[in-house]
Amino acid sequence: MSPATRSEESRQAIIEAALSLCVERGFTSTTIEGIAARAGVGKTTIYRWWPSKAAILIEGVENARDAAAGFPDTGDIHADLAAQTSSVMRLFNTEFGQIWRGLIGAAQSDEAAADGVTRILRVSIDACVARLAKARDAGQIRPDLDLELAVELLYGPIYHTWLLRTRPLPEGYMEGVLAMLLPALVPAPGER
């Protein structure tokens, strides 16, 4: 086995160990020592690639997000928003959600976690803005719409309800949100 293969296997083992420990123990109780022991590597190996446990978890979250919550483009903005927000809600109801919640909490006082959370969110926001811009260009949403604000309005209900645990997030939750929000986003009949 080549050094590069061993190195990549160790890297993946560290990410998997960090993710599983965070699910089992929570962000606060997950330690570099615990991650090293679970992955079967030394702490110096971890610190060679990451400055903190938050950085390891951020990489794991980025990988999971990229695999599970891409932005569809069927040409129908309503269908695409419904599909994508449903994917996000399903992802939040997995172990990923536990880890993401811990990172968001840590981001309030941990600069590395805050930088990673911001980077992850920026990719997601940019993907949604790009899809909304395409819908705007196709006349499906208003031409004067502030696309960044629209993203906040679309995803704010998910984050508010999920983070604060104010109520369950049933499968059809975003259909209700979209039914209320989309009339504000689409052009008036004379503007199309």
PDB file of C-alpha atoms in Angstrom:
ATOM      1  CA  MET A   1       0.000   0.000   0.000  1.00  0.00           C
ATOM      2  CA  SER A   2       1.448   3.358  -1.008  1.00  0.00           C
ATOM      3  CA  PRO A   3       1.986   6.194   1.475  1.00  0.00           C
ATOM      4  CA  ALA A   4      -0.648   8.264  -0.375  1.00  0.00           C
ATOM      5  CA  THR A   5      -3.233   5.462   0.002  1.00  0.00           C
ATOM      6  CA  ARG A   6      -2.422   5.036   3.710  1.00  0.00           C
ATOM      7  CA  SER A   7      -2.585   8.784   4.147  1.00  0.00           C
ATOM      8  CA  GLU A   8      -6.015   9.044   2.492  1.00  0.00           C
ATOM      9  CA  GLU A   9      -7.295   6.069   4.512  1.00  0.00           C
ATOM     10  CA  SER A  10      -6.106   7.738   7.730  1.00  0.00           C
ATOM     11  CA  ARG A  11      -7.699  11.014   6.677  1.00  0.00           C
ATOM     12  CA  GLN A  12     -11.050   9.324   6.020  1.00  0.00           C
ATOM     13  CA  ALA A  13     -10.802   7.351   9.278  1.00  0.00           C
ATOM     14  CA  ILE A  14     -10.267  10.606  11.184  1.00  0.00           C
ATOM     15  CA  ILE A  15     -13.273  12.294   9.553  1.00  0.00           C
ATOM     16  CA  GLU A  16     -15.478   9.248  10.199  1.00  0.00           C
ATOM     17  CA  ALA A  17     -14.273   9.036  13.810  1.00  0.00           C
ATOM     18  CA  ALA A  18     -14.988  12.725  14.401  1.00  0.00           C
ATOM     19  CA  LEU A  19     -18.458  12.471  12.890  1.00  0.00           C
ATOM     20  CA  SER A  20     -19.410   9.347  14.825  1.00  0.00           C
ATOM     21  CA  LEU A  21     -18.094  10.732  18.119  1.00  0.00           C
ATOM     22  CA  CYS A  22     -19.974  13.981  17.597  1.00  0.00           C
ATOM     23  CA  VAL A  23     -23.199  12.028  17.031  1.00  0.00           C
ATOM     24  CA  GLU A  24     -22.584   9.836  20.093  1.00  0.00           C
ATOM     25  CA  ARG A  25     -21.275  12.463  22.525  1.00  0.00           C
ATOM     26  CA  GLY A  26     -22.142  15.866  21.072  1.00  0.00           C
ATOM     27  CA  PHE A  27     -19.803  18.581  19.843  1.00  0.00           C
ATOM     28  CA  THR A  28     -18.595  19.715  23.257  1.00  0.00           C
ATOM     29  CA  SER A  29     -17.613  16.224  24.416  1.00  0.00           C
ATOM     30  CA  THR A  30     -15.855  15.297  21.183  1.00  0.00           C
ATOM     31  CA  THR A  31     -12.104  15.708  21.615  1.00  0.00           C
ATOM     32  CA  ILE A  32      -9.027  15.405  19.429  1.00  0.00           C
ATOM     33  CA  GLU A  33      -7.818  12.669  21.798  1.00  0.00           C
ATOM     34  CA  GLY A  34     -11.050  10.728  21.328  1.00  0.00           C
ATOM     35  CA  ILE A  35     -10.941  11.179  17.563  1.00  0.00           C
ATOM     36  CA  ALA A  36      -7.317   9.985  17.431  1.00  0.00           C
ATOM     37  CA  ALA A  37      -8.101   6.920  19.540  1.00  0.00           C
ATOM     38  CA  ARG A  38     -11.190   6.023  17.469  1.00  0.00           C
ATOM     39  CA  ALA A  39      -9.331   6.521  14.169  1.00  0.00           C
ATOM     40  CA  GLY A  40      -6.243   4.643  15.343  1.00  0.00           C
ATOM     41  CA  VAL A  41      -3.875   7.549  14.664  1.00  0.00           C
ATOM     42  CA  GLY A  42      -1.768   9.907  16.722  1.00  0.00           C
ATOM     43  CA  LYS A  43      -2.866  13.448  17.569  1.00  0.00           C
ATOM     44  CA  THR A  44       0.034  14.790  15.518  1.00  0.00           C
ATOM     45  CA  THR A  45      -1.437  13.138  12.429  1.00  0.00           C
ATOM     46  CA  ILE A  46      -4.695  14.993  13.032  1.00  0.00           C
ATOM     47  CA  TYR A  47      -2.977  18.320  13.633  1.00  0.00           C
ATOM     48  CA  ARG A  48      -0.989  17.872  10.417  1.00  0.00           C
ATOM     49  CA  TRP A  49      -4.283  18.246   8.474  1.00  0.00           C
ATOM     50  CA  TRP A  50      -6.656  20.181  10.743  1.00  0.00           C
ATOM     51  CA  PRO A  51      -6.217  22.867  13.399  1.00  0.00           C
ATOM     52  CA  SER A  52      -9.245  21.776  15.466  1.00  0.00           C
ATOM     53  CA  LYS A  53     -12.072  19.300  15.843  1.00  0.00           C
ATOM     54  CA  ALA A  54     -14.386  21.887  14.274  1.00  0.00           C
ATOM     55  CA  ALA A  55     -12.270  21.865  11.112  1.00  0.00           C
ATOM     56  CA  ILE A  56     -12.513  18.055  10.874  1.00  0.00           C
ATOM     57  CA  LEU A  57     -16.276  18.144  11.358  1.00  0.00           C
ATOM     58  CA  ILE A  58     -16.663  20.961   8.844  1.00  0.00           C
ATOM     59  CA  GLU A  59     -14.920  18.850   6.206  1.00  0.00           C
ATOM     60  CA  GLY A  60     -17.186  15.904   6.999  1.00  0.00           C
ATOM     61  CA  VAL A  61     -20.271  18.115   6.831  1.00  0.00           C
ATOM     62  CA  GLU A  62     -19.164  19.591   3.496  1.00  0.00           C
ATOM     63  CA  ASN A  63     -18.793  16.093   2.069  1.00  0.00           C
ATOM     64  CA  ALA A  64     -22.240  15.032   3.304  1.00  0.00           C
ATOM     65  CA  ARG A  65     -23.901  18.235   2.124  1.00  0.00           C
ATOM     66  CA  ASP A  66     -22.373  17.972  -1.336  1.00  0.00           C
ATOM     67  CA  ALA A  67     -23.585  14.376  -1.675  1.00  0.00           C
ATOM     68  CA  ALA A  68     -27.131  14.933  -0.382  1.00  0.00           C
ATOM     69  CA  ALA A  69     -28.390  18.463  -0.930  1.00  0.00           C
ATOM     70  CA  GLY A  70     -27.537  19.660  -4.408  1.00  0.00           C
ATOM     71  CA  PHE A  71     -29.780  22.143  -6.145  1.00  0.00           C
ATOM     72  CA  PRO A  72     -31.987  20.700  -8.903  1.00  0.00           C
ATOM     73  CA  ASP A  73     -32.796  22.576 -12.093  1.00  0.00           C
ATOM     74  CA  THR A  74     -35.874  21.190 -13.815  1.00  0.00           C
ATOM     75  CA  GLY A  75     -36.918  24.566 -15.205  1.00  0.00           C
ATOM     76  CA  ASP A  76     -39.731  24.860 -12.638  1.00  0.00           C
ATOM     77  CA  ILE A  77     -38.600  27.028  -9.719  1.00  0.00           C
ATOM     78  CA  HIS A  78     -41.442  25.905  -7.435  1.00  0.00           C
ATOM     79  CA  ALA A  79     -40.657  22.220  -7.976  1.00  0.00           C
ATOM     80  CA  ASP A  80     -36.929  22.839  -7.569  1.00  0.00           C
ATOM     81  CA  LEU A  81     -37.352  24.786  -4.324  1.00  0.00           C
ATOM     82  CA  ALA A  82     -39.723  22.149  -2.959  1.00  0.00           C
ATOM     83  CA  ALA A  83     -37.290  19.349  -3.850  1.00  0.00           C
ATOM     84  CA  GLN A  84     -34.206  21.107  -2.508  1.00  0.00           C
ATOM     85  CA  THR A  85     -35.749  22.292   0.762  1.00  0.00           C
ATOM     86  CA  SER A  86     -37.176  18.800   1.313  1.00  0.00           C
ATOM     87  CA  SER A  87     -33.669  17.380   0.798  1.00  0.00           C
ATOM     88  CA  VAL A  88     -32.327  19.817   3.395  1.00  0.00           C
ATOM     89  CA  MET A  89     -35.025  18.831   5.890  1.00  0.00           C
ATOM     90  CA  ARG A  90     -34.330  15.117   5.344  1.00  0.00           C
ATOM     91  CA  LEU A  91     -30.617  15.757   5.840  1.00  0.00           C
ATOM     92  CA  PHE A  92     -31.321  17.670   9.062  1.00  0.00           C
ATOM     93  CA  ASN A  93     -33.253  14.655  10.367  1.00  0.00           C
ATOM     94  CA  THR A  94     -30.201  12.398  10.059  1.00  0.00           C
ATOM     95  CA  GLU A  95     -26.981  12.191  12.038  1.00  0.00           C
ATOM     96  CA  PHE A  96     -25.757  15.043   9.836  1.00  0.00           C
ATOM     97  CA  GLY A  97     -28.332  17.254  11.558  1.00  0.00           C
ATOM     98  CA  GLN A  98     -26.925  16.479  14.992  1.00  0.00           C
ATOM     99  CA  ILE A  99     -23.430  17.404  13.831  1.00  0.00           C
ATOM    100  CA  TRP A 100     -24.605  20.533  11.979  1.00  0.00           C
ATOM    101  CA  ARG A 101     -26.552  21.710  15.039  1.00  0.00           C
ATOM    102  CA  GLY A 102     -23.430  21.262  17.182  1.00  0.00           C
ATOM    103  CA  LEU A 103     -21.287  23.208  14.716  1.00  0.00           C
ATOM    104  CA  ILE A 104     -23.811  26.044  14.519  1.00  0.00           C
ATOM    105  CA  GLY A 105     -23.857  26.212  18.311  1.00  0.00           C
ATOM    106  CA  ALA A 106     -20.063  26.137  18.467  1.00  0.00           C
ATOM    107  CA  ALA A 107     -19.872  28.869  15.813  1.00  0.00           C
ATOM    108  CA  GLN A 108     -21.244  31.312  18.364  1.00  0.00           C
ATOM    109  CA  SER A 109     -17.946  31.235  20.282  1.00  0.00           C
ATOM    110  CA  ASP A 110     -15.435  29.224  18.198  1.00  0.00           C
ATOM    111  CA  GLU A 111     -13.873  31.135  15.298  1.00  0.00           C
ATOM    112  CA  ALA A 112     -12.877  27.985  13.381  1.00  0.00           C
ATOM    113  CA  ALA A 113     -16.432  26.647  13.601  1.00  0.00           C
ATOM    114  CA  ALA A 114     -17.838  30.055  12.592  1.00  0.00           C
ATOM    115  CA  ASP A 115     -15.562  30.250   9.545  1.00  0.00           C
ATOM    116  CA  GLY A 116     -16.497  26.727   8.458  1.00  0.00           C
ATOM    117  CA  VAL A 117     -20.219  27.215   9.005  1.00  0.00           C
ATOM    118  CA  THR A 118     -20.079  30.461   7.041  1.00  0.00           C
ATOM    119  CA  ARG A 119     -18.173  28.774   4.205  1.00  0.00           C
ATOM    120  CA  ILE A 120     -20.670  25.910   4.025  1.00  0.00           C
ATOM    121  CA  LEU A 121     -23.638  28.268   4.110  1.00  0.00           C
ATOM    122  CA  ARG A 122     -22.092  30.530   1.472  1.00  0.00           C
ATOM    123  CA  VAL A 123     -21.862  27.626  -1.005  1.00  0.00           C
ATOM    124  CA  SER A 124     -25.511  26.752  -0.370  1.00  0.00           C
ATOM    125  CA  ILE A 125     -26.647  30.385  -0.571  1.00  0.00           C
ATOM    126  CA  ASP A 126     -24.742  30.914  -3.817  1.00  0.00           C
ATOM    127  CA  ALA A 127     -26.324  27.790  -5.354  1.00  0.00           C
ATOM    128  CA  CYS A 128     -29.798  29.010  -4.425  1.00  0.00           C
ATOM    129  CA  VAL A 129     -29.102  32.552  -5.660  1.00  0.00           C
ATOM    130  CA  ALA A 130     -27.874  31.127  -8.985  1.00  0.00           C
ATOM    131  CA  ARG A 131     -31.037  29.031  -9.344  1.00  0.00           C
ATOM    132  CA  LEU A 132     -33.240  32.015  -8.429  1.00  0.00           C
ATOM    133  CA  ALA A 133     -31.371  34.210 -10.923  1.00  0.00           C
ATOM    134  CA  LYS A 134     -32.054  31.664 -13.647  1.00  0.00           C
ATOM    135  CA  ALA A 135     -35.747  31.631 -12.660  1.00  0.00           C
ATOM    136  CA  ARG A 136     -35.754  35.436 -12.699  1.00  0.00           C
ATOM    137  CA  ASP A 137     -34.235  35.453 -16.188  1.00  0.00           C
ATOM    138  CA  ALA A 138     -36.940  32.998 -17.302  1.00  0.00           C
ATOM    139  CA  GLY A 139     -39.660  35.286 -15.908  1.00  0.00           C
ATOM    140  CA  GLN A 140     -40.648  32.880 -13.118  1.00  0.00           C
ATOM    141  CA  ILE A 141     -39.842  35.311 -10.307  1.00  0.00           C
ATOM    142  CA  ARG A 142     -39.899  39.104 -10.047  1.00  0.00           C
ATOM    143  CA  PRO A 143     -37.043  40.954 -11.751  1.00  0.00           C
ATOM    144  CA  ASP A 144     -36.619  43.362  -8.812  1.00  0.00           C
ATOM    145  CA  LEU A 145     -36.259  40.622  -6.203  1.00  0.00           C
ATOM    146  CA  ASP A 146     -33.332  40.775  -3.753  1.00  0.00           C
ATOM    147  CA  LEU A 147     -32.145  37.196  -4.279  1.00  0.00           C
ATOM    148  CA  GLU A 148     -30.084  36.986  -1.068  1.00  0.00           C
ATOM    149  CA  LEU A 149     -33.111  38.101   0.939  1.00  0.00           C
ATOM    150  CA  ALA A 150     -35.267  35.566  -0.888  1.00  0.00           C
ATOM    151  CA  VAL A 151     -32.843  32.818   0.192  1.00  0.00           C
ATOM    152  CA  GLU A 152     -33.126  33.975   3.813  1.00  0.00           C
ATOM    153  CA  LEU A 153     -36.914  33.924   3.569  1.00  0.00           C
ATOM    154  CA  LEU A 154     -36.889  30.449   2.018  1.00  0.00           C
ATOM    155  CA  TYR A 155     -34.537  28.774   4.485  1.00  0.00           C
ATOM    156  CA  GLY A 156     -35.215  30.863   7.580  1.00  0.00           C
ATOM    157  CA  PRO A 157     -38.304  28.839   8.542  1.00  0.00           C
ATOM    158  CA  ILE A 158     -36.393  25.561   8.353  1.00  0.00           C
ATOM    159  CA  TYR A 159     -33.521  26.825  10.466  1.00  0.00           C
ATOM    160  CA  HIS A 160     -35.777  28.591  12.966  1.00  0.00           C
ATOM    161  CA  THR A 161     -38.005  25.581  13.519  1.00  0.00           C
ATOM    162  CA  TRP A 162     -35.203  23.021  13.431  1.00  0.00           C
ATOM    163  CA  LEU A 163     -32.649  24.864  15.579  1.00  0.00           C
ATOM    164  CA  LEU A 164     -35.091  26.107  18.174  1.00  0.00           C
ATOM    165  CA  ARG A 165     -37.142  22.901  18.064  1.00  0.00           C
ATOM    166  CA  THR A 166     -40.351  24.902  18.181  1.00  0.00           C
ATOM    167  CA  ARG A 167     -42.326  22.133  16.480  1.00  0.00           C
ATOM    168  CA  PRO A 168     -41.795  19.024  14.369  1.00  0.00           C
ATOM    169  CA  LEU A 169     -40.778  19.413  10.736  1.00  0.00           C
ATOM    170  CA  PRO A 170     -43.200  17.122   8.908  1.00  0.00           C
ATOM    171  CA  GLU A 171     -42.548  16.090   5.295  1.00  0.00           C
ATOM    172  CA  GLY A 172     -44.966  18.696   3.874  1.00  0.00           C
ATOM    173  CA  TYR A 173     -43.700  21.605   5.984  1.00  0.00           C
ATOM    174  CA  MET A 174     -41.949  23.414   3.144  1.00  0.00           C
ATOM    175  CA  GLU A 175     -44.904  23.021   0.803  1.00  0.00           C
ATOM    176  CA  GLY A 176     -46.844  25.193   3.258  1.00  0.00           C
ATOM    177  CA  VAL A 177     -43.983  27.688   3.512  1.00  0.00           C
ATOM    178  CA  LEU A 178     -43.616  27.833  -0.276  1.00  0.00           C
ATOM    179  CA  ALA A 179     -47.385  28.264  -0.732  1.00  0.00           C
ATOM    180  CA  MET A 180     -47.191  31.350   1.490  1.00  0.00           C
ATOM    181  CA  LEU A 181     -43.925  32.724   0.111  1.00  0.00           C
ATOM    182  CA  LEU A 182     -44.039  32.108  -3.644  1.00  0.00           C
ATOM    183  CA  PRO A 183     -46.870  34.575  -4.337  1.00  0.00           C
ATOM    184  CA  ALA A 184     -44.534  37.301  -3.066  1.00  0.00           C
ATOM    185  CA  LEU A 185     -41.748  36.124  -5.370  1.00  0.00           C
ATOM    186  CA  VAL A 186     -43.573  35.709  -8.667  1.00  0.00           C
ATOM    187  CA  PRO A 187     -44.276  38.591 -11.020  1.00  0.00           C
ATOM    188  CA  ALA A 188     -47.738  40.135 -11.049  1.00  0.00           C
ATOM    189  CA  PRO A 189     -49.821  38.932 -14.032  1.00  0.00           C
ATOM    190  CA  GLY A 190     -49.124  42.152 -16.016  1.00  0.00           C
ATOM    191  CA  GLU A 191     -45.340  41.906 -15.403  1.00  0.00           C
ATOM    192  CA  ARG A 192     -44.795  38.498 -17.052  1.00  0.00           C
TER     193      ARG A 192
END
